[in-house]
PDB file of C-alpha atoms and ligand atoms in Angstrom:
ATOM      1  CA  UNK A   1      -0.878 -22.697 -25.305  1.00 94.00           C
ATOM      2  CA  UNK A   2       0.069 -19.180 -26.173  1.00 97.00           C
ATOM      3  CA  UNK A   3      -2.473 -16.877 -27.442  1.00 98.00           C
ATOM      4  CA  UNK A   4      -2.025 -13.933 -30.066  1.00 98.00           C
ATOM      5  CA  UNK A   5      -3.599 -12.405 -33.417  1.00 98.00           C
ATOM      6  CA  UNK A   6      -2.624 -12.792 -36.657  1.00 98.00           C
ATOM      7  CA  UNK A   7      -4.524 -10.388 -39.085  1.00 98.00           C
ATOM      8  CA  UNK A   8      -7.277  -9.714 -36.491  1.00 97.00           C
ATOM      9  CA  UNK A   9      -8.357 -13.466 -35.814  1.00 97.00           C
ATOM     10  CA  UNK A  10      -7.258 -14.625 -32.274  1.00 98.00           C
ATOM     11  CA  UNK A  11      -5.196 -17.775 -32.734  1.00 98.00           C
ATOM     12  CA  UNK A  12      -3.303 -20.319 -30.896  1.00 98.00           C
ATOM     13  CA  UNK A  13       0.248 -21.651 -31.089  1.00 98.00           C
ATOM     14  CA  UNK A  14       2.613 -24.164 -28.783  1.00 97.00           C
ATOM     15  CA  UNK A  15       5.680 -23.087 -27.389  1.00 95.00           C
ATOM     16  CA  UNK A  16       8.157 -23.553 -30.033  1.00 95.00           C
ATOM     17  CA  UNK A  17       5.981 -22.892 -32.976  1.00 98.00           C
ATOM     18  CA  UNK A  18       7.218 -19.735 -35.473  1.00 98.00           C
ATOM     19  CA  UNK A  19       4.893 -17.700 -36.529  1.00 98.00           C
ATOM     20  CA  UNK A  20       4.708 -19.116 -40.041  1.00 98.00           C
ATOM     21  CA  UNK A  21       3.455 -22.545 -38.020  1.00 98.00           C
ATOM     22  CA  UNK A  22       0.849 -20.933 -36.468  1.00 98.00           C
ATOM     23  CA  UNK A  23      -0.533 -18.807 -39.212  1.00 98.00           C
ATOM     24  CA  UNK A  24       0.013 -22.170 -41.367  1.00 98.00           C
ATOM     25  CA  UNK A  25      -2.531 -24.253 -38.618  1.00 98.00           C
ATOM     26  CA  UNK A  26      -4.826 -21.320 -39.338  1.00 98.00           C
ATOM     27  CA  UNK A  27      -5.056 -21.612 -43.281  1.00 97.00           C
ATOM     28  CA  UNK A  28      -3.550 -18.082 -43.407  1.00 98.00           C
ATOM     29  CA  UNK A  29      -0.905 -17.739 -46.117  1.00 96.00           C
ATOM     30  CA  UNK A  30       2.424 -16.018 -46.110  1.00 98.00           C
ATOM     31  CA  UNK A  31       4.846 -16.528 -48.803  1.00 97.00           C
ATOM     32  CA  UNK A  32       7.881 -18.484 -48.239  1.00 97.00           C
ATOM     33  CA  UNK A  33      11.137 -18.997 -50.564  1.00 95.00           C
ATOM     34  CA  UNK A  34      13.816 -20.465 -48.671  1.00 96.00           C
ATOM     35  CA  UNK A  35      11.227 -22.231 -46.231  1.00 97.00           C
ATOM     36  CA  UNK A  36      10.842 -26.142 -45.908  1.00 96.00           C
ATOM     37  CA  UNK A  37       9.032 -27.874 -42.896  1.00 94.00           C
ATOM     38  CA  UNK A  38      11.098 -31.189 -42.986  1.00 95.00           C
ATOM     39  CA  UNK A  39      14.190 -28.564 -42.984  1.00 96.00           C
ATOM     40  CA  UNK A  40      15.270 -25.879 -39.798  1.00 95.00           C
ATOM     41  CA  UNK A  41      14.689 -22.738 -41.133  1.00 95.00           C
ATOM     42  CA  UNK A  42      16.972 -20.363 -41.693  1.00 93.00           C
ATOM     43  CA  UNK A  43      16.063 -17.134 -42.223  1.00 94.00           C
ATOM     44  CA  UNK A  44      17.501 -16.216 -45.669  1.00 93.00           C
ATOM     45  CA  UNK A  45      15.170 -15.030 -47.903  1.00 94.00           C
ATOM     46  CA  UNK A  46      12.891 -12.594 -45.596  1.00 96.00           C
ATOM     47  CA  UNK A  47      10.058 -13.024 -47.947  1.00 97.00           C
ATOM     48  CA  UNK A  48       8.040 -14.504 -45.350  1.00 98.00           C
ATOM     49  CA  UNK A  49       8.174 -11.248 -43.525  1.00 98.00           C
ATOM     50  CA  UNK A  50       5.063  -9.949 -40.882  1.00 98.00           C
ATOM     51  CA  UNK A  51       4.171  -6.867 -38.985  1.00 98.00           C
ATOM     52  CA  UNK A  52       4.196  -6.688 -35.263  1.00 98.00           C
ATOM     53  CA  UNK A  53       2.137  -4.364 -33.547  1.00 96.00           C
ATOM     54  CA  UNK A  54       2.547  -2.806 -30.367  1.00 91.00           C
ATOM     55  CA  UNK A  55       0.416   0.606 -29.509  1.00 88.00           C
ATOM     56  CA  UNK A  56       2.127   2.820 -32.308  1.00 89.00           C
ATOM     57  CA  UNK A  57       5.030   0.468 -32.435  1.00 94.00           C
ATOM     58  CA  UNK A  58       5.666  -1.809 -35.678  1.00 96.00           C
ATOM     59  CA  UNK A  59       8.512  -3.772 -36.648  1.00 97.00           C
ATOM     60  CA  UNK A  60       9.265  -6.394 -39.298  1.00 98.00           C
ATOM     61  CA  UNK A  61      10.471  -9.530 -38.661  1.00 98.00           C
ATOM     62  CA  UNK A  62      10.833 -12.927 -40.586  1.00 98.00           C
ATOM     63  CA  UNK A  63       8.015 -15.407 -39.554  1.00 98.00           C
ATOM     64  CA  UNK A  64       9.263 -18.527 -40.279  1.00 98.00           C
ATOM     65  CA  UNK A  65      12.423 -18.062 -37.425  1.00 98.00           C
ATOM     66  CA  UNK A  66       9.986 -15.570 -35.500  1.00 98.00           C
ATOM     67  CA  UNK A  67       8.899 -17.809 -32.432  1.00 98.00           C
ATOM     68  CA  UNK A  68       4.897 -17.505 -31.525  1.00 98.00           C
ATOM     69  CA  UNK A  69       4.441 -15.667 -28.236  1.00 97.00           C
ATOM     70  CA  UNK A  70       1.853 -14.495 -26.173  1.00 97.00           C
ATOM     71  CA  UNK A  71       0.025 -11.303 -27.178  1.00 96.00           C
ATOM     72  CA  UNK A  72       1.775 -10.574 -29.626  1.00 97.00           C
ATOM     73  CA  UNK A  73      -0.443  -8.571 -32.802  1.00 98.00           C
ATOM     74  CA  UNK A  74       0.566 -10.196 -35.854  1.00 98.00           C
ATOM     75  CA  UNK A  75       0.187  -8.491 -39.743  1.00 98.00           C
ATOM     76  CA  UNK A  76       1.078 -10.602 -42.940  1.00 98.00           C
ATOM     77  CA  UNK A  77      -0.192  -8.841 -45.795  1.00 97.00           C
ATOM     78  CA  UNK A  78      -0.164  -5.180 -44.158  1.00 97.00           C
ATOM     79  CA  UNK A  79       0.814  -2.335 -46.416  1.00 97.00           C
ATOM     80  CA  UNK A  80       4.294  -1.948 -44.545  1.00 97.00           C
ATOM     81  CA  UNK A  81       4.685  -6.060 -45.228  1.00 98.00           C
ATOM     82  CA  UNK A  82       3.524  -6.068 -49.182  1.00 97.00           C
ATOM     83  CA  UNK A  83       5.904  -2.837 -49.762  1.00 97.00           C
ATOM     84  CA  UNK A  84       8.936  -4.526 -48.401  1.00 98.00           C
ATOM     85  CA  UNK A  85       8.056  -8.061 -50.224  1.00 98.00           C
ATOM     86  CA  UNK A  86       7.805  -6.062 -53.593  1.00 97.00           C
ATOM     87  CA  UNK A  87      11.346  -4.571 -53.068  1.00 97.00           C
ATOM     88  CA  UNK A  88      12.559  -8.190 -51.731  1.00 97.00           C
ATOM     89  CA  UNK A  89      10.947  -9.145 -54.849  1.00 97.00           C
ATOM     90  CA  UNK A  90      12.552  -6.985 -57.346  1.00 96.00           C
ATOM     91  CA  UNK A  91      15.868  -7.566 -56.220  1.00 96.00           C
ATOM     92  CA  UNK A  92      15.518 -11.193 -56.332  1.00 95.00           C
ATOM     93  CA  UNK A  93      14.527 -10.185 -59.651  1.00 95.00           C
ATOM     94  CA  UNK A  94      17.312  -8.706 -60.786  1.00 95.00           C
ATOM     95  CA  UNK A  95      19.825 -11.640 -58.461  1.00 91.00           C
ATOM     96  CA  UNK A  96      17.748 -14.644 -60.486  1.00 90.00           C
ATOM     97  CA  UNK A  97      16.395 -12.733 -63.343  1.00 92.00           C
ATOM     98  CA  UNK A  98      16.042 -16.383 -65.250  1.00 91.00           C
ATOM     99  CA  UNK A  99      14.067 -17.983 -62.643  1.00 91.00           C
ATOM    100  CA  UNK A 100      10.748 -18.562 -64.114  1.00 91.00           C
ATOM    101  CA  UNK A 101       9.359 -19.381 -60.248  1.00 92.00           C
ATOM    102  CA  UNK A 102      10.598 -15.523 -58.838  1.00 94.00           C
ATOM    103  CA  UNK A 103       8.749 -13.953 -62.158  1.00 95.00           C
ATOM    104  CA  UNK A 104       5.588 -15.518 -61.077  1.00 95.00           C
ATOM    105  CA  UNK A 105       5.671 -14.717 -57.492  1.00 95.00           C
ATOM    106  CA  UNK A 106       6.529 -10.975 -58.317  1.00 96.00           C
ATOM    107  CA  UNK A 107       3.667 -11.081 -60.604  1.00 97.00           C
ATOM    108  CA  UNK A 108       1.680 -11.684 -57.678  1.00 95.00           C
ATOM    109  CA  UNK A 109       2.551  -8.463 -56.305  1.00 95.00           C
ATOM    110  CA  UNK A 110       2.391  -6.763 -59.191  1.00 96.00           C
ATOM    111  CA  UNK A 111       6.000  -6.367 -59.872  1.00 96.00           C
ATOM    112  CA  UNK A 112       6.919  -6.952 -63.288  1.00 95.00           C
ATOM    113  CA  UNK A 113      10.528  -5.542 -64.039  1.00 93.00           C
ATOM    114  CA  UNK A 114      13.130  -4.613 -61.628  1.00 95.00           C
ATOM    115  CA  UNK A 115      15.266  -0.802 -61.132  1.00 95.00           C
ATOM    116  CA  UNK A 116      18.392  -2.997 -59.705  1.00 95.00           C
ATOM    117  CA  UNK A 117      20.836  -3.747 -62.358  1.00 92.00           C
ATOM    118  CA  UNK A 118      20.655  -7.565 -63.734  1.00 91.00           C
ATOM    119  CA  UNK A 119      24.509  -8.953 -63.639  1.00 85.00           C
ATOM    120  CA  UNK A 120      23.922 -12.467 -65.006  1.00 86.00           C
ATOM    121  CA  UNK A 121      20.281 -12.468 -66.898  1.00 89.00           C
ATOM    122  CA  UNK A 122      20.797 -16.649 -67.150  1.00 87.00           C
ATOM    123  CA  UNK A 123      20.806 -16.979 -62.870  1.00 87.00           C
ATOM    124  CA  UNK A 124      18.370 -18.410 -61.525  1.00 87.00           C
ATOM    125  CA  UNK A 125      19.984 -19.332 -57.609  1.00 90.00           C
ATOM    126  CA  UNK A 126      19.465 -16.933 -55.121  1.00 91.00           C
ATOM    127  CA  UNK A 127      21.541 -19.041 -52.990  1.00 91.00           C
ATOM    128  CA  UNK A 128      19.358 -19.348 -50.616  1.00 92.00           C
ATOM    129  CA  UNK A 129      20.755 -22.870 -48.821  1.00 93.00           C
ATOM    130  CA  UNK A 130      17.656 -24.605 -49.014  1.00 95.00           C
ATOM    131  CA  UNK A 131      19.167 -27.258 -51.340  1.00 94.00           C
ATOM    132  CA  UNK A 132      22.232 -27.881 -48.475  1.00 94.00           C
ATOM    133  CA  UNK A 133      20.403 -27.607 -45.659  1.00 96.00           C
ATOM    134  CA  UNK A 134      18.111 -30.148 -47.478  1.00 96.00           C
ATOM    135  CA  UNK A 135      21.283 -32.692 -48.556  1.00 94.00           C
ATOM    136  CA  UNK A 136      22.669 -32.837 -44.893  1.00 95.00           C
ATOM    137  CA  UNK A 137      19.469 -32.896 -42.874  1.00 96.00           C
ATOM    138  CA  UNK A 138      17.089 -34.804 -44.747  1.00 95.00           C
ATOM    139  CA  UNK A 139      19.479 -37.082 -47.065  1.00 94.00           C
ATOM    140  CA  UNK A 140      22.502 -37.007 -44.332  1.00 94.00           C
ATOM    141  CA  UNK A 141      24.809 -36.667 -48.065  1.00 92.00           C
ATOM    142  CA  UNK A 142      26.222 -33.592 -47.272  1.00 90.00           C
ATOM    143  CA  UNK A 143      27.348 -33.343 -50.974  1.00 88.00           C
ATOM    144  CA  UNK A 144      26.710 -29.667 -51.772  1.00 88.00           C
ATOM    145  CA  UNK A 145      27.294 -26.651 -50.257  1.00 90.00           C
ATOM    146  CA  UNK A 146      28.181 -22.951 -50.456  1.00 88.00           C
ATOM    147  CA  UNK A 147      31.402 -21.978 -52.428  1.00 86.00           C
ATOM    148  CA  UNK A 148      32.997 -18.929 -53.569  1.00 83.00           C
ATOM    149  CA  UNK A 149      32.676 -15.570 -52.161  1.00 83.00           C
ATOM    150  CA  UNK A 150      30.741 -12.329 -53.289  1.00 78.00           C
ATOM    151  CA  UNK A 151      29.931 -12.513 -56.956  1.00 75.00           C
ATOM    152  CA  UNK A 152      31.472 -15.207 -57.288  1.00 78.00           C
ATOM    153  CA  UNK A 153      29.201 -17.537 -54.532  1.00 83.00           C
ATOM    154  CA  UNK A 154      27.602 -20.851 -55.869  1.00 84.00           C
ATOM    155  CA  UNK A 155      26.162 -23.986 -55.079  1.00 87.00           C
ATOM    156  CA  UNK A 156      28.573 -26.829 -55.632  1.00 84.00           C
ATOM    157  CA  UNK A 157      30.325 -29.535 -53.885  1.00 81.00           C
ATOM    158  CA  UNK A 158      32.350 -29.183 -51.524  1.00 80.00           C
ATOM    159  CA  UNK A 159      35.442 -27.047 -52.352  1.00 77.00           C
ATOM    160  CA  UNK A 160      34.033 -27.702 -55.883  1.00 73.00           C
ATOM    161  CA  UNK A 161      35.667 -30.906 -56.455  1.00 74.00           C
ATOM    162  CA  UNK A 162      33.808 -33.739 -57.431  1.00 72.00           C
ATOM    163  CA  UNK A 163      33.286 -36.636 -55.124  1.00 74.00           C
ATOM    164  CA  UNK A 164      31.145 -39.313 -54.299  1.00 81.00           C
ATOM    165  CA  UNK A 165      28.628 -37.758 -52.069  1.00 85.00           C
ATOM    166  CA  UNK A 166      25.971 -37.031 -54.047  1.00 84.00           C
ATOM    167  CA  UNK A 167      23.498 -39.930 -54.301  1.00 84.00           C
ATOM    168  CA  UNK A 168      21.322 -38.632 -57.022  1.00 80.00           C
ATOM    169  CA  UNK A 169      18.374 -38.836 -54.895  1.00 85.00           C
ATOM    170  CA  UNK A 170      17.212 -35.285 -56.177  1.00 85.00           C
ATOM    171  CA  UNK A 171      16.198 -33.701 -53.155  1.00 91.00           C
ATOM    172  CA  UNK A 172      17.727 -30.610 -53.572  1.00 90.00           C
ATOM    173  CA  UNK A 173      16.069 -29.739 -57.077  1.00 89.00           C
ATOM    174  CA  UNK A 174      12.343 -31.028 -55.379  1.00 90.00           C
ATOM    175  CA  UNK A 175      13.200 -28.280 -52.666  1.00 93.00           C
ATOM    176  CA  UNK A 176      15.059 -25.559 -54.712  1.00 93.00           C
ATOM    177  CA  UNK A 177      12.252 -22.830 -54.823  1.00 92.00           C
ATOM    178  CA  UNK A 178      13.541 -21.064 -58.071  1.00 91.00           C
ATOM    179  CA  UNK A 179      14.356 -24.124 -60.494  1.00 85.00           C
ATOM    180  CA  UNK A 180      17.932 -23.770 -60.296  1.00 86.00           C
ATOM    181  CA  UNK A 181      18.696 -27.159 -59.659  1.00 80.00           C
ATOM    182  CA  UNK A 182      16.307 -28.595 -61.563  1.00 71.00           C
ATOM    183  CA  UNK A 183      17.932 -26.589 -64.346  1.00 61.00           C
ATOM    184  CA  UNK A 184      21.363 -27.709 -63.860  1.00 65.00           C
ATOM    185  CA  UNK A 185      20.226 -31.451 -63.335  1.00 63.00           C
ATOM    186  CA  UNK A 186      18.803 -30.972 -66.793  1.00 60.00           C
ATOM    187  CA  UNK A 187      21.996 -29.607 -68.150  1.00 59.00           C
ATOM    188  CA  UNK A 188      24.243 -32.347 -65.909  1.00 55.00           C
ATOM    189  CA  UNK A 189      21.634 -35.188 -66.708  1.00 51.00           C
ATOM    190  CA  UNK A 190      21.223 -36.117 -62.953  1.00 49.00           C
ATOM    191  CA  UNK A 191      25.319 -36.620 -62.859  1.00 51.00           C
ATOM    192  CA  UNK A 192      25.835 -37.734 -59.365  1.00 47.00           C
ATOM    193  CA  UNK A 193      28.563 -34.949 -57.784  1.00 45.00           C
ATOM    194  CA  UNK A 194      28.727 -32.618 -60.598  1.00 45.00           C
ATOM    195  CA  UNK A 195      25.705 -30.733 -59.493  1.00 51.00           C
ATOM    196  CA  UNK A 196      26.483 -26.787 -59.140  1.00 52.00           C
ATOM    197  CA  UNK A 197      24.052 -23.988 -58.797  1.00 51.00           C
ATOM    198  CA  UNK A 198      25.375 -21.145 -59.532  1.00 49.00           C
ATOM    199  CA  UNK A 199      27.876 -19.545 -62.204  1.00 40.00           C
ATOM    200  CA  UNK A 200      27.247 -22.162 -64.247  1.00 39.00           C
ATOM    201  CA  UNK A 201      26.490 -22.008 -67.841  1.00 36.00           C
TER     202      UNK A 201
HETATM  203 FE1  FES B 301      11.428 -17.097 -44.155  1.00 74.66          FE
HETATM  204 FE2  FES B 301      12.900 -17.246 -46.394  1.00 74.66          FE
HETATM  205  S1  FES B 301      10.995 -18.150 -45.991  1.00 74.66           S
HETATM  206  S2  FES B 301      13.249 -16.086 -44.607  1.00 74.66           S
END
């Protein structure tokens, strides 16, 4: 077992845990968006991000890739932590300005409007994968993924052409931490391979 702190209470964590797993066996809570435990994590969002402490060193890393290790001094609400999730926060705010799920989050942390310009106020996909990584690991469908490029990114199936790979099972909108699929779903009436994210009125 490894030992370390997290917030000033000594914890323990097996090799291979992330820090998110060990502050998770602990009760201690750290916000997640893109995070899923029957999914491998991926790092998008940074919302989950901690402090580490060492002497007058700090840094800021992303706790649910961060692997548990020994001594290490672990901060998840810190002052340094909250500041960045605010500002992660607000520009998810102005990315998915629609997403009902984001507003209350920010509200959490006090952030009620954003200073970064809104582009589409109807998204509500911070395209974060969660949905994808969800269709090929847990369903094995492999019927959505990531198309397009800058603005114009989205979740859709592959190539965006409609095909037979989506089984309707709805994993992706139970996972989707923003409502965008559920949205579309709604819109699409739980169409099998017509479902699409992003860009998508
Ligand atoms: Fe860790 Fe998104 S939940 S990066």
């Amino acid at each position: 077992m490894l030992s370390l702190t997290i917030d000033g209470k000594k914890v323990e964590a097996e090799a291979g845990w992330t820090l998110l797993d060990t502050a998770r066996q602990y009760g201690i809570e750290i916000p997640t968006l893109c995070y899923h435990e029957a999914v491998e994590p991926f790092g998008a969002c940074r919302l989950c991000v901690v402090e580490l402490r060492q002497g007058n060193a700090s840094r800021l890393v992303a706790s649910c890739v961060y692997p548990a290790e020994e001594g290490l001094e672990v901060h998840t609400a810190s002052e340094k932590v909250n500041n960045v999730r605010r500002w992660i926060l607000e520009m998810l705010m102005s990315e998915c300005p629609a997403s009902q799920e984001i507003k209350e989050m920010a509200a959490q942390y006090g952030v009620e409007t954003t200073r970064f310009e809104i582009n589409d106020p109807e998204q509500e996909c911070i395209l974060c994968g969660l949905c994808v990584r969800a269709c090929a690991q847990v369903v094995g469908a492999n019927a959505i993924s990531t198309v397009g490029r800058g603005a114009q990114k989205e979740i859709g199936s592959p190539y965006l052409v409609p095909g037979d790979a989506c089984v309707a099972c709805g994993t992706c909108v139970t996972v989707c931490p923003t409502g965008a699929m559920r949205a579309r779903f709604e819109r699409v009436r739980g169409v099998p391979s017509v479902v699409m994210a992003r860009s998508v009125k």
